[in-house]
Coordinates of C-alpha atoms in Angstrom, one line a residue:
X837 CA 29.6 84.2 -9.3
X838 CA 30.7 85.0 -12.9
X839 CA 33.8 83.1 -14.2
X840 CA 36.7 84.8 -15.9
X841 CA 36.6 84.7 -19.7
X842 CA 38.7 81.9 -21.3
X843 CA 42.1 83.1 -22.6
X844 CA 42.0 83.6 -26.4
X845 CA 43.3 80.8 -28.5
X846 CA 47.0 80.7 -29.4
X847 CA 47.8 82.2 -32.8
X848 CA 50.2 80.2 -35.0
X849 CA 51.8 82.3 -37.7
X850 CA 54.1 80.5 -40.2
X851 CA 55.7 81.7 -43.5
X852 CA 58.9 81.6 -45.6
X853 CA 61.8 83.8 -44.7
X854 CA 61.5 87.5 -45.3
X855 CA 57.8 87.4 -45.7
X856 CA 57.0 89.8 -42.9
X857 CA 55.7 87.4 -40.4
X858 CA 57.6 88.8 -37.3
X859 CA 56.1 92.4 -38.1
X860 CA 52.7 90.9 -38.4
X861 CA 53.1 89.0 -35.2
X862 CA 54.2 92.2 -33.4
X863 CA 51.1 94.0 -34.9
X864 CA 48.9 91.3 -33.5
X865 CA 50.6 91.6 -30.2
X866 CA 49.8 95.3 -30.1
X867 CA 46.0 94.4 -30.1
X868 CA 46.0 92.4 -26.9
X869 CA 48.2 91.2 -24.1
X870 CA 50.4 88.6 -25.8
X871 CA 53.7 86.9 -25.8
X872 CA 55.5 86.3 -29.1
X873 CA 57.1 83.0 -29.1
X874 CA 59.9 81.8 -31.5
X875 CA 59.4 78.9 -33.8
X876 CA 62.5 79.4 -35.9
X877 CA 65.3 76.8 -35.5
X878 CA 68.1 79.3 -35.8
X879 CA 66.6 82.3 -33.9
X880 CA 67.1 80.2 -30.7
X881 CA 70.9 80.7 -31.0
X882 CA 72.4 83.5 -28.9
X883 CA 75.2 84.1 -31.4
X884 CA 73.0 85.2 -34.2
X885 CA 70.9 88.4 -34.1
X886 CA 71.4 90.0 -37.5
X887 CA 71.6 87.2 -39.9
X888 CA 68.5 85.4 -38.4
X889 CA 66.6 88.6 -38.1
X890 CA 65.9 88.3 -34.5
X891 CA 63.6 90.8 -32.7
X892 CA 65.6 93.9 -31.8
X893 CA 65.3 96.1 -28.7
X894 CA 62.4 98.1 -30.1
X895 CA 60.4 95.0 -30.8
X896 CA 61.1 93.5 -27.4
X897 CA 59.7 96.5 -25.7
X898 CA 56.4 95.9 -27.3
X899 CA 55.5 92.7 -25.4
X900 CA 57.2 89.7 -23.9
X901 CA 59.0 87.4 -26.3
X902 CA 60.2 83.8 -25.5
X903 CA 62.6 81.2 -26.9
X904 CA 64.8 83.7 -28.7
X905 CA 68.5 83.6 -28.5
X906 CA 68.7 81.3 -25.4
X907 CA 70.9 78.6 -26.7
X908 CA 74.7 78.7 -26.9
X909 CA 76.7 78.2 -30.1
X910 CA 78.0 74.6 -29.1
X911 CA 74.6 73.3 -27.8
X912 CA 72.7 70.6 -29.5
X913 CA 69.1 71.7 -29.9
X914 CA 66.1 69.6 -31.2
X915 CA 62.5 69.9 -32.1
X916 CA 61.8 67.8 -29.0
X917 CA 63.4 70.2 -26.7
X918 CA 61.6 73.1 -28.4
X919 CA 58.3 71.5 -27.8
X920 CA 59.0 70.9 -24.0
X921 CA 60.3 74.5 -23.6
X922 CA 57.3 75.7 -25.5
X923 CA 54.9 73.8 -23.1
X924 CA 56.4 75.6 -20.2
X925 CA 55.9 79.0 -21.9
X926 CA 52.3 78.1 -22.8
X927 CA 51.6 77.2 -19.2
X928 CA 53.0 80.6 -18.1
X929 CA 51.0 82.4 -20.7
X930 CA 47.8 80.6 -19.5
X931 CA 48.6 81.5 -15.8
X932 CA 49.1 85.2 -16.7
X933 CA 46.1 85.4 -19.0
X934 CA 48.1 86.5 -22.0
X935 CA 47.8 85.2 -25.6
X936 CA 50.6 83.1 -27.2
X937 CA 51.6 84.1 -30.7
X938 CA 53.9 81.5 -32.1
X939 CA 55.8 82.7 -35.1
X940 CA 58.4 81.2 -37.4
X941 CA 59.5 79.6 -40.5
X942 CA 60.5 76.0 -39.2
X943 CA 57.6 73.9 -40.5
X944 CA 58.9 70.8 -38.6
X945 CA 58.3 72.8 -35.4
X946 CA 54.7 73.6 -36.2
X947 CA 54.0 70.2 -37.4
X948 CA 55.4 68.6 -34.2
X949 CA 53.4 71.1 -32.1
X950 CA 50.0 70.4 -33.8
X951 CA 50.4 66.7 -34.9
X952 CA 52.5 65.4 -32.2
X953 CA 56.1 64.3 -31.9
X954 CA 57.5 60.9 -31.9
X955 CA 59.5 60.1 -28.7
X956 CA 62.7 59.0 -30.3
X957 CA 65.4 58.4 -27.7
X958 CA 68.4 60.8 -27.6
X959 CA 71.1 59.8 -30.1
X960 CA 74.4 58.8 -28.2
X961 CA 77.4 61.2 -28.9
X962 CA 79.4 58.3 -30.4
X963 CA 76.7 57.5 -33.0
X964 CA 76.5 61.1 -33.9
X965 CA 80.3 61.5 -34.3
X966 CA 80.2 58.3 -36.6
X967 CA 77.5 59.7 -38.6
X968 CA 79.3 63.1 -39.0
X969 CA 82.4 61.2 -40.0
X970 CA 80.8 59.0 -42.7
X971 CA 78.9 62.0 -44.1
X972 CA 82.0 64.0 -44.4
X973 CA 84.2 61.1 -45.9
X974 CA 81.8 58.7 -47.7
X975 CA 78.3 59.9 -47.7
X976 CA 77.0 57.3 -50.1
X977 CA 77.6 54.7 -47.3
X978 CA 74.7 56.3 -45.3
X979 CA 72.3 55.9 -48.3
X980 CA 73.5 52.4 -49.0
X981 CA 73.1 51.2 -45.3
X982 CA 69.7 52.9 -45.0
X983 CA 68.5 51.3 -48.2
X984 CA 69.7 47.9 -47.2
X985 CA 68.7 47.9 -43.5
X986 CA 65.7 50.2 -43.5
X987 CA 64.1 50.4 -46.9
X988 CA 60.8 51.7 -45.6
X989 CA 62.4 54.8 -44.2
X990 CA 64.7 55.2 -47.3
X991 CA 61.7 55.2 -49.5
X992 CA 59.9 57.9 -47.4
X993 CA 62.7 60.5 -47.3
X994 CA 64.7 62.6 -49.7
X995 CA 68.0 60.7 -49.9
X996 CA 69.5 63.7 -51.5
X997 CA 69.2 65.6 -48.3
X998 CA 72.3 64.7 -46.4
X999 CA 71.2 65.9 -43.0
X1000 CA 68.0 64.0 -43.2
X1001 CA 69.6 60.8 -44.4
X1002 CA 72.2 61.0 -41.6
X1003 CA 69.4 61.5 -39.0
X1004 CA 67.6 58.4 -40.3
X1005 CA 71.0 56.3 -40.2
X1006 CA 71.6 57.6 -36.6
X1007 CA 68.1 56.6 -35.4
X1008 CA 68.5 53.2 -36.9
X1009 CA 72.0 52.6 -35.7
X1010 CA 71.1 53.9 -32.1
X1011 CA 67.8 52.3 -31.6
X1012 CA 67.6 49.4 -34.0
X1013 CA 64.3 50.7 -35.1
X1014 CA 63.7 52.7 -38.3
X1015 CA 62.8 56.4 -38.3
X1016 CA 59.6 55.8 -40.2
X1017 CA 58.5 53.3 -37.6
X1018 CA 59.1 55.7 -34.8
X1019 CA 57.3 58.4 -36.7
X1020 CA 54.3 56.1 -37.4
X1021 CA 53.8 55.3 -33.8
X1022 CA 50.7 57.2 -32.0
X1023 CA 51.7 60.4 -30.3
X1024 CA 49.6 63.2 -28.7
X1025 CA 50.2 66.8 -30.0
X1026 CA 50.8 69.5 -27.4
X1027 CA 48.5 71.9 -29.3
X1028 CA 46.1 70.3 -31.8
X1029 CA 45.4 72.5 -34.7
X1030 CA 41.9 72.8 -33.8
X1031 CA 42.7 74.6 -30.6
X1032 CA 44.7 77.3 -32.3
X1033 CA 44.2 80.0 -34.8
X1034 CA 46.7 78.9 -37.6
X1035 CA 47.9 81.1 -40.5
X1036 CA 50.5 80.6 -43.1
X1037 CA 51.8 83.7 -45.0
X1038 CA 52.4 83.4 -48.8
X1039 CA 53.1 85.5 -51.7
X1040 CA 54.4 85.3 -55.4
X1041 CA 57.8 84.1 -56.0
X1042 CA 59.0 87.4 -57.6
X1043 CA 57.8 89.3 -54.6
X1044 CA 59.6 87.2 -52.1
X1045 CA 62.8 87.2 -54.1
X1046 CA 62.9 91.0 -54.0
X1047 CA 62.2 91.0 -50.2
X1048 CA 65.0 88.5 -49.7
X1049 CA 67.4 90.6 -51.7
X1050 CA 66.5 93.9 -49.8
X1051 CA 66.6 92.2 -46.4
X1052 CA 70.0 90.8 -47.0
X1053 CA 71.3 94.3 -48.0
X1054 CA 69.8 95.7 -44.8
X1055 CA 71.5 93.0 -42.8
X1056 CA 74.9 94.0 -44.2
X1057 CA 74.1 97.6 -43.3
X1058 CA 73.4 96.5 -39.8
X1059 CA 76.6 94.7 -39.4
X1060 CA 76.2 91.1 -40.6
X1061 CA 79.9 90.9 -41.4
X1062 CA 81.0 92.1 -38.1
X1063 CA 78.6 89.6 -36.5
X1064 CA 80.1 86.7 -38.5
X1065 CA 83.6 87.7 -37.3
X1066 CA 82.3 87.5 -33.7
X1067 CA 80.9 84.1 -34.3
X1068 CA 84.2 83.1 -36.0
X1069 CA 86.0 84.1 -32.9
X1070 CA 83.4 82.3 -30.7
X1071 CA 84.0 78.8 -32.5
X1072 CA 82.4 78.8 -35.8
X1073 CA 81.9 75.2 -37.2
X1074 CA 79.9 75.0 -40.4
X1075 CA 79.0 71.5 -39.6
X1076 CA 77.2 72.4 -36.4
X1077 CA 73.4 73.3 -36.5
X1078 CA 74.1 76.7 -34.8
X1079 CA 76.3 77.8 -37.6
X1080 CA 73.9 77.2 -40.4
X1081 CA 72.3 80.7 -40.5
X1082 CA 71.6 81.7 -44.0
X1083 CA 74.3 83.8 -45.4
X1084 CA 76.9 82.8 -42.8
X1085 CA 78.8 80.4 -45.0
X1086 CA 79.1 82.9 -47.7
X1087 CA 80.2 85.8 -45.5
X1088 CA 82.7 83.6 -43.9
X1089 CA 84.2 82.9 -47.2
X1090 CA 84.5 86.6 -47.9
X1091 CA 86.1 87.1 -44.5
X1092 CA 88.6 84.4 -45.3
X1093 CA 89.4 86.0 -48.6
X1094 CA 88.0 83.2 -50.6
X1095 CA 85.1 85.2 -52.2
X1096 CA 84.7 88.8 -53.1
X1097 CA 81.9 90.5 -51.2
X1098 CA 79.6 90.7 -54.3
X1099 CA 79.9 87.1 -55.1
X1100 CA 79.3 86.1 -51.4
X1101 CA 76.1 88.3 -51.4
X1102 CA 74.9 86.7 -54.5
X1103 CA 75.4 83.2 -53.3
X1104 CA 73.8 84.0 -50.0
X1105 CA 70.7 85.3 -51.7
X1106 CA 70.4 82.4 -53.9
X1107 CA 70.7 80.0 -51.0
X1108 CA 68.1 81.9 -49.1
X1109 CA 65.7 81.7 -52.1
X1110 CA 66.2 78.0 -52.3
X1111 CA 65.6 77.6 -48.6
X1112 CA 62.4 79.7 -48.9
X1113 CA 61.2 77.4 -51.7
X1114 CA 61.7 74.4 -49.5
X1115 CA 59.7 76.2 -46.7
X1116 CA 56.8 76.8 -49.1
X1117 CA 56.8 73.2 -50.2
X1118 CA 56.6 72.0 -46.6
X1119 CA 53.8 74.6 -45.8
X1120 CA 51.9 73.4 -48.9
X1121 CA 52.2 69.7 -48.4
X1122 CA 52.1 69.5 -44.5
X1123 CA 50.0 72.4 -43.4
X1124 CA 47.1 72.2 -45.7
X1125 CA 44.4 72.9 -42.9
X1126 CA 46.1 76.3 -42.1
X1127 CA 44.5 79.7 -43.3
X1128 CA 46.4 81.2 -46.1
X1129 CA 47.5 84.8 -45.7
X1130 CA 48.2 87.0 -48.8
X1131 CA 51.4 88.6 -47.4
X1132 CA 52.0 90.5 -50.7
X1133 CA 48.7 92.3 -50.3
X1134 CA 49.9 94.3 -47.3
X1135 CA 47.8 92.2 -44.8
X1136 CA 47.2 93.6 -41.3
X1137 CA 46.4 92.2 -38.0
X1138 CA 42.8 93.4 -38.5
X1139 CA 42.6 91.5 -41.8
X1140 CA 43.3 88.2 -40.0
X1141 CA 39.9 88.5 -38.3
X1142 CA 38.3 88.2 -41.8
X1143 CA 40.6 85.5 -43.1
X1144 CA 40.2 83.1 -40.1
X1145 CA 39.1 82.8 -36.5
X1146 CA 41.9 84.7 -34.9

């Protein structure tokens, strides 16, 4: 009796915003039976289609897609939940004999997937509310308390990053154990890097800047302002994770009459470029074992075969 061939290894495709990774993932999916799976922390939200560049109807017809637009605007979502949901999707792909193509720009998702995720307990709502209040009123207190009570974690994170500092404060307050201690505990990855074909797309800064500017202009043509108005009616809150889509804050300021459209677009593009820079820093520092893909060279799905074991 001959056995069925083993399913092809999952493909991981990371890259900064606007680099063309979704188009490349779709091109890969056309080569074989595949499911494109989201690894972007904002494309999970149902309220954003245009500003997060979620796959449209034409793309969704090419192959199955998973973990896109399935979370409500008011829901809290975490990398832990993403890993758990991804595990179920990977099991389904294996059962159906189709290849998973995991694509996105959230480096933390990929790192948790391939290196493992610390099992930090859920943060109680009252602790999160307290953290939100302190961050809004006296953010320096979060830094002060963290340095005083958890100097190891304080020394290991960027204390200028308000969200990360608040997260570390919340973990310490809720569990009595520092975030760095939780992260250093052994944990098993869902998908070790050696079990996947892993690629990071990259290109020159000037090339990426132009693509960011062009894509934002396209988003406006597709109705990004109207989408923001709909989200405003649905309960826009800039302090919630769901409402941090790049460009949302600036277009909301335009809608409110606080900024002219030209200034709003300029600020949105600048913030997107800054975000892309942080993504590239993460990929460079935390994903060194991944195969680099020269996105600016017009790389195709066939090219990946020569770049790495796809």
